[in-house]
Amino acid sequence: MTDEIKLTIDGQAVSAPKGTMVVDAAKKVGIEIPVFCYHEKLGPFGCCRMCLVEVEKMPKLVTACTQAVAPDMVVLTQTPKVEKARKGVLEFTLLNHPLDCPVCDKGGECPLQNNTFRYGPGTTRMEFDRAHNAKATSLSPVITIDRERCIACQRCTRYSDIIEQERALVMLNRGFHNDVGTFDNRPYDTRFSGNVIDICPVGALTNSDFRFKARTWDLKNSDTLCAHCGCNCNMTMGTRLNKFMRIETRPNNAVDDGWICDKARWGYKFAHSETRILDASTVSGGARKVLPVREAAAGVAEALKKIADEHGPGSVGFLGSPYGSNEDLYLYQKFFRQRLKTNNIDHKAYPETPGLPVEHYDLSRLEDTNLVLLIASDPPEELPIVELRIKKAITRKRVKLAILNDQTTDLDRFAALSVRYNVGADGAALAALAGGLAKELDVDAGLGDAAASAPTGIPADKMKELVELVRTSMRICVVYNPAALTGDSNRILKRLLEVISKIPTIECGAIPAAPYTNAVGALDMGVLPDYYPGGVPLSEAEAIRENFGEESPLDPGLSALEMIRKAESGELKALLVYRSNPVLDFPGGKRIEEALKKLDLLVVHDMIETETSRLAHIVLPSNGPAYDEGTTTNIGGRVQYRRRGLTTQNPPDWQIVSGMCAALGDETDYSSLFGVTREIAEKVESYAGIDKASIKDQGKNRVAPPWNGGPGPQKADASSAPKNGALKLRVADYLFCNDKILDAHSDLKHHFKPSVVHMNRVDAERLGLHEGERVVLSAEPGVVTADVAVSDRCNPGGVIVPRVSDDQGVRSILQGGGVSWVEIRKA
Amino acid sequence: MVNGDEGNPASYMDRSVMEGSPHQVVEGLLIGAYAIQATEGIIYTRSDYSIAVRRLNKALQQARERGFLGKNIMGSDFSIDVRVHEGLESFINGESTALMLSVEGKRPMPKAQPPHSCDNGLWGRPTLLNNAETWATVPAIIKRGAGWYNSMGPSNAHGCKVWAISGNIKYNGLMELDMNTTFRDVIDGMCGGIAKKKELKVIHAGGVTGGFLPPELADTKTDYESLLNAGVIMGQASFAAYDNSACVIDLAKFSIGFNEGETCGKCTPCRIGLTIIKNKLDDISEGRGKLEDIDKLQALCEEINVTSLCGLGETAVHAVLTGIKYFRKEYERHIVEQICDAAKCTGLYRYLVKEEECVACGACIKPCPTGAITGGTRKEAAHIDMDLCINCNACYQACNFLAIL
């Protein structure tokens, strides 16, 4: 869009790109043209007739929302003719609209109300029998519809068609009897249904949870971020008297494109959950004793120091979380590295290293590529906004989608090519793709003998097609989920990216799409046993000493899984677990619980009681999202500021950790959160220039940490030979998982699902299992029960179990490291 | 694409050409498709035109058999296939953008233009859409040349047009008229004048989206511009000539009622405005009208005309606008004197007993459902209590002596 078109609006010269609508061009120079049906993201429609303007040389009034700018166009928005038309349209609109503003939730922020006051007639010329309809009926468990208030602007139905692409919400009946509804009156409960509340220009669609709780002008609104998945969508949190009220979208084109998912909107009851940890406490002799938080924090620091002094720095460890903010995680790694001299720092159970051999793409780049290649990623369940952006890219920007996954996802129906490998064969599949591309290019893929391993289950022609599709794309964006890759696949993936970047005609970028709030930030902050903040590997001793101090530890530390193994063997004496629940979420199940029980000191710093916090000797309260501020880095590398919406007595996490540092002699005084951010900007090259001013509204992209080659893939692990009759287990994500965040009090409980195991028809027949039958999945770490779903979701030889609840806890029966095997028998 | 959808109750020229001469439509379409090198043709028609659908399909089959359709037509590089799309009966489907949405399987609602369908039409591709009747004239023009066609009609509107003519005239039906023809030529000449020695009262030109012309304007020519100057449109090229038994308000009620039922409901003025106008007309025809309603109606109609999205809302109000323009007196008579001269507005009926004619037979008392009639026996003339009367007309039918008015 380089063609700028010049036109005149109300005597003002305006210049706008070709294709811009007059209404948007006018907005640029501060001229407001009232609209109801038009929405920037939904495109022109022209049904409400509110935006009529006069254009010279046009015989009739035209709608400014459907009229694209043209050279030398002269637009008049204030003429008597226009004003008369606006008055007339508003009169028509109001004729059928009940004036129940005093009891309407939209009152105070209602476009109809505002436009009527500004442009409307004072009275009406007509008495008229209004169309009557049932007042507040439920459109879904979370959305209430009042069809009397509807002005039939069709924003919601168009949203469902164009943005969400489900066509779930449609216009029923004709003419005067137009109604918004769903087929067969089914509940409108898609993953993104809540956005229709925000775009409704009247109070027809309201948030059932927020109904009658507060008047909008009494709300205190904080511009915050969603803290669920890795997209970090922007949103506004409305609170009143320190109580959570509602969430609304806050458009940011670089991140969420103006939408949020239902989990972001209604998944916030945890802010007032009954299981929140509100006090610091210690356990001595079986009894819990409450302590002042700062005192407890200092005590933790001293206790850890004592153990480190007695048993060596290798005897203490830190298990962080991809949910913590950059500041908290930075301070924690600083505390452990500089004060306790250990590199036993990690935050995850899957292998991933900072840095990419290709450009780290922003989420908005999904739309200006030619091909999006999804690897092991299931955006609808993991990163909903990525799903919307991909759908938009496909349908409106003619981007192609290729999928390489071990399971069928909701996006498959949009894919130009969908290739499915066997469960657990991700490494082999990636190696085959990299090998295929390398062969075409006549280069060495650098995979050594990793390429020749297990069968992928991909037909040769499909793989050839995929290689061809990748090779011929001009610009490609690879989206991969590191948490869904097993064994050494992460390293193979990086090799694959290297191979793609060697194709001279291709511009390649990638998005490491782990579905956790600050997964990228945790890598950047060096919450890793072998990397310092900014992706500096331990081998760069010089740089580390210079930047982080002469005494920085340089021996490789233990990874999360290794720490637990060492705890089991008694070599690790103390562990601090921050916002993580390894007992449930890490592979190993019961074994982890036993290992943690052997520790001399287990400190858990978390916001909600977990299976792990119940084992802790000292518990520290973390305020968590909604109460704590901080910066996070989303999967597109964008650093944004998450403000707090609610206040609490407890100190924020960064103060707790800096208190720990101070207790062990650190003299740095961070006056505020942004004092920590400033230190990060100084110490971490890729965060240079990130400060409060630069990220406060829309955030700012950090520079990707440098790619330093990283370790090459190793020979495939041959130890996990198939057991008799066992199947390979893949744990899939489910967006509305009934966990500690979306508990039984959640508004989203209608989305909760029972435990299900998806298996291929071939395996079901072999095992004599039928649809709906209850089975037990047993593996070495534990058992899980589930209902059989015979489907084509995965290839024979594997099963897919979505993680649907903490009670089910399917992640704990994974075996970690490589392929996980389960045996299945009838319950 | 061929637009063979007719929702207007008074027109059937597309139907007649599709039923009577389907090959002509197909040939026209092929010529047009060749001109723009189209690769796909669609004939859109209503599913209730079952004969047309059958004959069109047969015509297409015959064309395929003879190699006029399909791959490499008549040995050329040009290939096209044509199919018939049966739409459901809805007036709004005739609007070009709504028609394309209907083919796409979506809810037919007109789109704002631009972009015009020749840039961005069916499935987002450039689309050429014309009426079945238009396509049917193409072969003749190609064969005889543009000069022949241009020789007909006035200088600003060449050619001829098929009109569907109905009303209280002796002969009605479809007639193909040179655009120079006036209404009077048609009514008095070809149609044999008004039936039963009555007088022409109103010409309803343009179908349900058209308007009314008084007899004084019967000399208006039937070309686009003359019609527009008179305040009506050609619309679906149908007109009806009515005699004194027609009531302008009753006719307007029919037109508005039809449009109100057929509006898609997309844009506000048309959706809500037409319903209000319908209610107002009902008020007037049932004796609840007020004099200021006439001006209100006029203002409302002008607003709908200016602000609505597609042609339906824009033209639907013609019936009321021209009615008020040319027959304001009739509106006033309905409101002030509460009399409908054509006796069409049943809501204005008042029942009076002519005392000198009444023989007090009592026949009218029994059928009255509300007991509004007293007397009527023992030589006392009947009396109707208007407060109780519900205008059911039962007494009128029962009276054997034409004593009840």
Coordinates of N, CA, C and O in Angstrom, one line a residue, chain A residues 192 223-236 247-252 255-261 264 268 363 383-386 517 632 634 640-642:
Chain A
F192 N -14.0 -17.6 20.9 CA -13.9 -16.2 20.8 C -15.2 -15.5 21.0 O -15.3 -14.3 20.5
D223 N -5.0 -0.8 32.0 CA -4.5 -1.4 30.8 C -3.5 -2.5 31.1 O -2.4 -2.2 31.5
T224 N -4.0 -3.7 31.0 CA -3.1 -4.8 31.4 C -3.0 -5.8 30.3 O -3.4 -5.5 29.2
L225 N -2.4 -6.9 30.6 CA -2.2 -8.0 29.6 C -2.8 -9.3 30.1 O -2.9 -9.5 31.3
C226 N -3.2 -10.1 29.2 CA -3.7 -11.4 29.5 C -2.5 -12.2 30.0 O -1.4 -12.2 29.4
A227 N -2.7 -13.0 31.0 CA -1.6 -13.8 31.5 C -1.8 -15.3 31.4 O -1.3 -16.1 32.1
H228 N -2.6 -15.7 30.3 CA -2.8 -17.1 30.1 C -1.8 -17.8 29.2 O -0.9 -18.4 29.6
C229 N -2.0 -17.5 27.9 CA -1.1 -18.2 27.0 C 0.1 -17.3 26.6 O 0.3 -16.2 27.2
G230 N 0.9 -17.6 25.6 CA 2.1 -16.9 25.2 C 1.8 -15.7 24.3 O 2.7 -15.0 23.9
C231 N 0.5 -15.4 24.0 CA 0.3 -14.3 23.1 C 0.4 -12.9 23.8 O 0.7 -11.9 23.2
N232 N 0.0 -12.9 25.1 CA 0.0 -11.7 25.9 C -0.9 -10.6 25.3 O -0.5 -9.5 25.0
C233 N -2.1 -11.0 25.0 CA -3.1 -10.0 24.4 C -3.3 -8.9 25.3 O -3.3 -9.0 26.5
N234 N -3.5 -7.7 24.7 CA -3.8 -6.5 25.5 C -5.2 -6.5 25.9 O -6.1 -6.8 25.1
M235 N -5.5 -6.1 27.1 CA -6.8 -6.0 27.6 C -6.9 -4.9 28.7 O -6.0 -4.5 29.2
T236 N -8.2 -4.5 28.9 CA -8.4 -3.6 30.0 C -9.2 -4.3 31.1 O -10.2 -4.9 30.8
I247 N -13.3 -7.8 31.9 CA -12.2 -7.7 31.0 C -12.7 -7.2 29.7 O -13.7 -7.7 29.2
E248 N -12.0 -6.3 29.1 CA -12.4 -5.8 27.7 C -11.2 -5.9 26.9 O -10.0 -5.8 27.3
T249 N -11.4 -5.9 25.5 CA -10.2 -5.9 24.6 C -9.6 -4.5 24.6 O -10.2 -3.5 24.9
R250 N -8.3 -4.5 24.3 CA -7.6 -3.2 24.1 C -6.7 -3.5 22.9 O -5.7 -4.2 23.0
P251 N -7.2 -3.0 21.7 CA -6.5 -3.4 20.5 C -5.0 -3.1 20.4 O -4.6 -2.0 20.8
N252 N -4.3 -4.0 19.9 CA -2.9 -3.8 19.7 C -2.6 -4.7 18.4 O -2.5 -5.9 18.5
V255 N 0.0 -7.5 18.3 CA -0.2 -8.6 19.2 C -1.5 -9.3 18.9 O -1.6 -10.4 18.3
D256 N -2.6 -8.7 19.3 CA -3.9 -9.4 19.3 C -4.8 -9.0 18.1 O -5.9 -9.6 18.0
D257 N -4.5 -8.0 17.4 CA -5.3 -7.5 16.3 C -6.7 -7.1 16.8 O -7.7 -7.1 16.0
G258 N -6.8 -6.8 18.1 CA -8.1 -6.3 18.6 C -9.0 -7.3 19.2 O -10.1 -6.9 19.6
W259 N -8.6 -8.5 19.3 CA -9.5 -9.5 19.9 C -8.9 -10.2 21.0 O -7.6 -10.3 21.2
I260 N -9.7 -10.8 21.9 CA -9.1 -11.7 22.9 C -10.0 -13.0 23.0 O -11.1 -13.0 22.5
C261 N -9.5 -14.0 23.5 CA -10.3 -15.3 23.6 C -11.1 -15.3 24.8 O -11.0 -14.4 25.7
A264 N -9.3 -15.4 28.2 CA -8.8 -14.2 28.6 C -9.9 -13.4 29.3 O -9.7 -12.7 30.3
Y268 N -10.7 -15.1 34.8 CA -10.0 -14.3 35.8 C -10.5 -14.4 37.2 O -10.2 -13.7 38.1
L363 N 4.0 -11.4 15.8 CA 2.8 -12.0 15.4 C 2.2 -11.4 14.2 O 1.5 -12.1 13.4
L383 N -2.7 -21.3 21.6 CA -2.5 -19.9 21.4 C -3.7 -19.3 20.5 O -3.5 -19.1 19.4
P384 N -4.8 -19.1 21.1 CA -6.0 -18.8 20.3 C -5.9 -17.6 19.4 O -6.4 -17.7 18.3
I385 N -5.1 -16.6 19.8 CA -5.1 -15.4 18.9 C -4.2 -15.7 17.7 O -4.5 -15.2 16.6
V386 N -3.3 -16.6 17.8 CA -2.5 -17.0 16.6 C -3.5 -17.7 15.6 O -3.4 -17.5 14.4
T517 N 2.7 -17.9 29.3 CA 2.7 -16.5 29.2 C 4.1 -15.8 28.9 O 4.2 -15.0 28.0
T632 N 6.4 -8.7 30.3 CA 6.5 -10.0 29.8 C 6.8 -9.9 28.3 O 6.6 -8.9 27.7
N634 N 6.2 -11.7 24.7 CA 5.3 -12.7 24.1 C 6.1 -13.6 23.1 O 7.3 -13.4 22.9
Q640 N 6.0 -6.2 26.8 CA 4.9 -5.3 27.1 C 4.7 -5.2 28.6 O 5.2 -6.0 29.4
Y641 N 4.0 -4.2 29.0 CA 3.9 -3.9 30.4 C 2.6 -4.3 31.0 O 1.5 -3.9 30.5
R642 N 2.6 -5.2 31.9 CA 1.4 -5.7 32.5 C 1.1 -5.0 33.8 O 1.8 -5.1 34.8

